[in-house]
CSV table of C-alpha atoms in Angstrom, one decimal:
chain,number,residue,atom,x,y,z
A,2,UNK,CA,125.4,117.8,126.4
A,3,UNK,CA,129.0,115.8,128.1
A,4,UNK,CA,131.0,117.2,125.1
A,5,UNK,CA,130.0,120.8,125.5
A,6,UNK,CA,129.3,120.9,129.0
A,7,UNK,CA,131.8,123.4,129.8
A,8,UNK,CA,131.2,125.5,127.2
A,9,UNK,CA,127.3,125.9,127.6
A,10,UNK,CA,127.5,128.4,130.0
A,11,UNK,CA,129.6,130.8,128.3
A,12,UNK,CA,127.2,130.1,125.4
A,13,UNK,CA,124.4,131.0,127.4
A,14,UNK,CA,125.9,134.6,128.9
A,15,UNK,CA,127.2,135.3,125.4
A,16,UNK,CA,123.7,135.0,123.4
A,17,UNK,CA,121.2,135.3,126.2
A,18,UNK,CA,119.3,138.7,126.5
A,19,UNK,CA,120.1,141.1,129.7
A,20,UNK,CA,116.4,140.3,130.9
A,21,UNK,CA,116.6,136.7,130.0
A,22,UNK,CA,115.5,134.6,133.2
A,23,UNK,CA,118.9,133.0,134.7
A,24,UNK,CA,119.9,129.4,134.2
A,25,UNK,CA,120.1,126.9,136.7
A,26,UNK,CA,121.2,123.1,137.3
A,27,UNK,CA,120.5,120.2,138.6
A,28,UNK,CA,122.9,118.1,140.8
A,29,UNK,CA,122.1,114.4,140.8
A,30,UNK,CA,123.8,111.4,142.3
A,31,UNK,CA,126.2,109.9,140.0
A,32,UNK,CA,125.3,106.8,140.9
A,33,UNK,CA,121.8,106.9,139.1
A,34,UNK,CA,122.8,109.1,136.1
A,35,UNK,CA,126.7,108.1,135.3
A,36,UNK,CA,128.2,104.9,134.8
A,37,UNK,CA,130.1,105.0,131.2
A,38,UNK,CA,131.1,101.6,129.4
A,39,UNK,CA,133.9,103.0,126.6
A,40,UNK,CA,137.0,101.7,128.0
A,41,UNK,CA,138.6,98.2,127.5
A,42,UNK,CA,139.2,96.1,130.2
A,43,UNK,CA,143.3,96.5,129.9
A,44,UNK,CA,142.3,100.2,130.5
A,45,UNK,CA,139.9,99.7,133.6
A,46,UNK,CA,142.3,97.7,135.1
A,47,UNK,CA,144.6,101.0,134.6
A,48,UNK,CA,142.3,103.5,135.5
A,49,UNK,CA,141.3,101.6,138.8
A,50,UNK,CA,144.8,100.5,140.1
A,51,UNK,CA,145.4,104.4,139.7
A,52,UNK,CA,142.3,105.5,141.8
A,53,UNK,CA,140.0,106.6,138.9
A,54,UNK,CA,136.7,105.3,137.6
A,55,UNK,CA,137.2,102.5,135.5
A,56,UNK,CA,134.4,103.6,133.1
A,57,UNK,CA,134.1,100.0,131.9
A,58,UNK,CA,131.6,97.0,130.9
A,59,UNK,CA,132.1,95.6,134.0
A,60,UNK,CA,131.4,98.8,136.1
A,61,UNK,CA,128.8,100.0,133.8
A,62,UNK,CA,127.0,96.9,134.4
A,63,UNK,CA,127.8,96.5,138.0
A,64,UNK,CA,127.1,100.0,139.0
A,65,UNK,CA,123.9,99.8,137.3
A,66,UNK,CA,122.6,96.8,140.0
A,67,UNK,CA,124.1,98.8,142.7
A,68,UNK,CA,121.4,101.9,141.4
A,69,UNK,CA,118.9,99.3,142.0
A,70,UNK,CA,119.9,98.4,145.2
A,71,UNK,CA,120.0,101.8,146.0
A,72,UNK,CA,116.2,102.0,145.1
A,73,UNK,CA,115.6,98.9,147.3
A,74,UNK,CA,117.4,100.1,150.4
A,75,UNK,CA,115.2,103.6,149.6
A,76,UNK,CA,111.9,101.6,150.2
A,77,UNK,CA,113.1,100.2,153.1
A,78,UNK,CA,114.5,96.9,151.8
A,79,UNK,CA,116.9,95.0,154.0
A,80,UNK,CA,120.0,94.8,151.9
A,81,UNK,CA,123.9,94.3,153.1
A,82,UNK,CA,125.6,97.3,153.0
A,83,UNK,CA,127.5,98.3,150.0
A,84,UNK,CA,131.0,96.8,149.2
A,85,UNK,CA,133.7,96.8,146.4
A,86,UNK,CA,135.5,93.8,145.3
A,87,UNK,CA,138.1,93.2,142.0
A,88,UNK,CA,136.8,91.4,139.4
A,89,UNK,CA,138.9,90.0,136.1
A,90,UNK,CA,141.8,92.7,137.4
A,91,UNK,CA,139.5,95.7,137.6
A,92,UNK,CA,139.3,96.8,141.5
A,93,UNK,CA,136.7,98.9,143.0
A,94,UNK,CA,133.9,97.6,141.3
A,95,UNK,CA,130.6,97.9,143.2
A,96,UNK,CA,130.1,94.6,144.9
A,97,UNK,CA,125.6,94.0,145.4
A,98,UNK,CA,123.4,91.7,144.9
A,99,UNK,CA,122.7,91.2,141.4
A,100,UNK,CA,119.6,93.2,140.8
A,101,UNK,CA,117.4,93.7,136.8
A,102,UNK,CA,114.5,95.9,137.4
A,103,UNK,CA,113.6,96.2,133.8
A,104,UNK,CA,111.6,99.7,132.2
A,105,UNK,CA,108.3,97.4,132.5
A,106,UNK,CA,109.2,97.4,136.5
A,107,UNK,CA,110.7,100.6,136.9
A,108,UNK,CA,109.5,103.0,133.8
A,109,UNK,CA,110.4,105.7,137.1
A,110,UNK,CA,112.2,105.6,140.5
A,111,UNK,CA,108.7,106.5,141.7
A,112,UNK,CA,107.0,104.0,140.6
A,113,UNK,CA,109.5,101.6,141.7
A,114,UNK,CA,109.9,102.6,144.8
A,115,UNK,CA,105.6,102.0,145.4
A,116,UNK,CA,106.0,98.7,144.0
A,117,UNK,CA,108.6,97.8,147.1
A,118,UNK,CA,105.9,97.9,149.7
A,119,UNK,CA,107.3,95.4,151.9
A,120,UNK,CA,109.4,97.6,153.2
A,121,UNK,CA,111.7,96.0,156.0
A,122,UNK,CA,109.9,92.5,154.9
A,123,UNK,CA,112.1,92.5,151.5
A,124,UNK,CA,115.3,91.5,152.0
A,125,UNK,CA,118.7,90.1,150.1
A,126,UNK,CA,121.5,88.5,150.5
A,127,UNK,CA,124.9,89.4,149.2
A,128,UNK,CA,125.1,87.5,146.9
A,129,UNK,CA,121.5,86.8,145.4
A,130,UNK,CA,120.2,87.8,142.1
A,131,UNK,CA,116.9,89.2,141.5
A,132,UNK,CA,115.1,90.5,138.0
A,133,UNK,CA,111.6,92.1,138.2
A,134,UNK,CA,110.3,92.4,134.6
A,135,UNK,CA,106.2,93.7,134.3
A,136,UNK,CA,103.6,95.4,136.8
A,137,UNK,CA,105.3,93.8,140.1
A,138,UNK,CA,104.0,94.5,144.0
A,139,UNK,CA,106.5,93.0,146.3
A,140,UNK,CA,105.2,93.2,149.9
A,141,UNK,CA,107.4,90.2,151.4
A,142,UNK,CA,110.3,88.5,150.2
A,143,UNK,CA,112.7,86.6,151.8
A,144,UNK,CA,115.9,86.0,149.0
A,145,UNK,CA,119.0,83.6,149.0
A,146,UNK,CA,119.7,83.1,145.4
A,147,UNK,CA,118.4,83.6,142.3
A,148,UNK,CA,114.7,84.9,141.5
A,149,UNK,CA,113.2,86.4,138.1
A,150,UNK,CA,109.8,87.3,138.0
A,151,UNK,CA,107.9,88.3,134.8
A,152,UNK,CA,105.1,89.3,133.4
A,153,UNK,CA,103.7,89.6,130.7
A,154,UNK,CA,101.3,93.4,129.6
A,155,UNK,CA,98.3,93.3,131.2
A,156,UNK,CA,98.9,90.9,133.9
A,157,UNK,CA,99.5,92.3,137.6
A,158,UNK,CA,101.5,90.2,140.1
A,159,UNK,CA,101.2,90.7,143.7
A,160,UNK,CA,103.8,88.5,146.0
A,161,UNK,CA,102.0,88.4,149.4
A,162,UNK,CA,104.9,86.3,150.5
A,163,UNK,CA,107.9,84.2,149.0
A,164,UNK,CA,111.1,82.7,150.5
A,165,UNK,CA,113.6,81.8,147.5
A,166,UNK,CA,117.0,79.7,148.7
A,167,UNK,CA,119.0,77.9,145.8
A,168,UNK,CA,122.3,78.0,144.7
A,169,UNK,CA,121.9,81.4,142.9
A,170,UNK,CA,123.8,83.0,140.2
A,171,UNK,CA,128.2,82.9,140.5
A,172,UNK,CA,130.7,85.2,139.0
A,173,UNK,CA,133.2,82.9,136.8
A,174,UNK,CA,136.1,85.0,135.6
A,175,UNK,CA,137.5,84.1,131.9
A,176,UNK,CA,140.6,82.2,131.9
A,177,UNK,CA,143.5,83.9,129.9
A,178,UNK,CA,142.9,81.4,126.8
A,179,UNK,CA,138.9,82.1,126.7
A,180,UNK,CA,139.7,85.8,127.2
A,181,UNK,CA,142.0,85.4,123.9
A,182,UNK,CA,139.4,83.2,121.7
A,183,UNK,CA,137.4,85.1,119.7
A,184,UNK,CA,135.2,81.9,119.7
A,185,UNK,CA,134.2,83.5,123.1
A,186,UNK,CA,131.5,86.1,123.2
A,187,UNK,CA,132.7,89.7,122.8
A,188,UNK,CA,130.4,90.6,125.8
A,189,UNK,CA,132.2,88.2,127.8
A,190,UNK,CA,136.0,89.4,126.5
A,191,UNK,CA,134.9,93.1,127.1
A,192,UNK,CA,133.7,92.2,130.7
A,193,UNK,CA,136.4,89.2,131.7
A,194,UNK,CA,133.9,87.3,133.0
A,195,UNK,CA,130.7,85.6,133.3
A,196,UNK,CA,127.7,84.9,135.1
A,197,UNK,CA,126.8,81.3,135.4
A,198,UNK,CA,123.2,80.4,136.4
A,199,UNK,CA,123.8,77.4,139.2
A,200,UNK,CA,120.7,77.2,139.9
A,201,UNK,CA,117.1,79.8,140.0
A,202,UNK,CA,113.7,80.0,140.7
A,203,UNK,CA,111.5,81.4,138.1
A,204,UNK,CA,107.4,82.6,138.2
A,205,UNK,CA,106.4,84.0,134.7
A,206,UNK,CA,102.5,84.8,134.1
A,207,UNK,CA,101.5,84.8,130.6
A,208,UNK,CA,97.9,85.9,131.1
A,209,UNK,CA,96.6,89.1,131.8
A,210,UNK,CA,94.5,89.5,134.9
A,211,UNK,CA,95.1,89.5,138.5
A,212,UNK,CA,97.4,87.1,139.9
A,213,UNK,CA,98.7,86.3,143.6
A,214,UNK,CA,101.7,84.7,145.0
A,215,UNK,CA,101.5,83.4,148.5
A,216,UNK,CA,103.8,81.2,149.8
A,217,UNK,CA,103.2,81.9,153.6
């Protein structure tokens, strides 16, 4: 409905019947429902250095880890608070962890939000990167780094307890001449940067069934 927003009501008054049952709204925090990716970066860097949202890759993608965060710090999760930092000239992006919950994880906030049960006993640093893909129960977590869990339908993955420390995921910013290549990937040009993997720990079950990881 964004491109007739402000018309629908008027539409509604005009058409509805005198004993029609009023209309209502509602009001949900942008940062679960809005995070646009339609302008180039020259433009971000614009739009940002004049106060507004960017409306970018790079702070569609961005903003949607911080959502994630948001969900974690909702279960209880111990997570630094939130921050902003520039990245490839666009300022006030959101600067979190790095965290995927994928539709196989999180098909609702809900059901995400049960599958943090740790609580308190989850927690991230600032500058770890985490991806949950599959029917997940995190009870206790310990992260420095970079962790992806998966699994596949039918399997069910329970992490008792797991401390992760490597070298993580880094932010590399595009130099001017591989922003200009088109030998570079237009994901990468559209975002002005990328995100190296240094160094990660990765669990994937295959099989259906029951499965445990306890690392205590």
């Amino acid at each position: 409905l964004e491109c007739m927003m402000q018309d629908l009501p008027w539409l509604l008054h005009r058409h509805a019947p005198p004993h029609a049952a009023p209309v209502s709204f509602t009001a949900m925090d942008g940062a679960f429902t809005y995070a646009p990716a339609k302008n180039s970066l020259h433009e971000a860097r614009k739009n940002a250095a004049a106060g507004r949202s960017p409306a970018s890759a790079s702070s569609a993608e961005l903003s949607l880890y911080a959502a994630n965060c948001a969900i974690l710090r909702l279960a209880g999760a111990a997570l630094p608070p939130p921050a902003e930092a520039t990245v490839a000239g666009v300022q006030r992006l959101p600067a979190t962890p790095w965290v995927v919950l994928t539709p196989a994880f999180k098909p609702s906030v809900g059901i995400a939000l049960s599958r943090f049960c740790g609580g308190a006993a989850i927690s991230l640093t600032a500058s770890s990167g985490l991806l949950l893909d599959g029917d997940i129960t995190v009870h206790s977590l310990s992260l420095d780094g970079a962790l992806r869990i998966s699994a596949v339908r039918g399997a069910r993955v329970t992490v008792r307890a797991l401390r992760v420390r490597n070298a993580g995921w880094r932010v590399r910013e595009l130099s001017p001449e591989e922003a200009a290549d088109e030998a570079t990937p237009e994901v990468l040009r559209l975002r002005g940067y990328a995100l190296d993997v240094l160094e990660e720990r990765v669990l994937h079950f295959g099989v259906p069934g029951e499965h445990i990881v306890d690392e205590a």
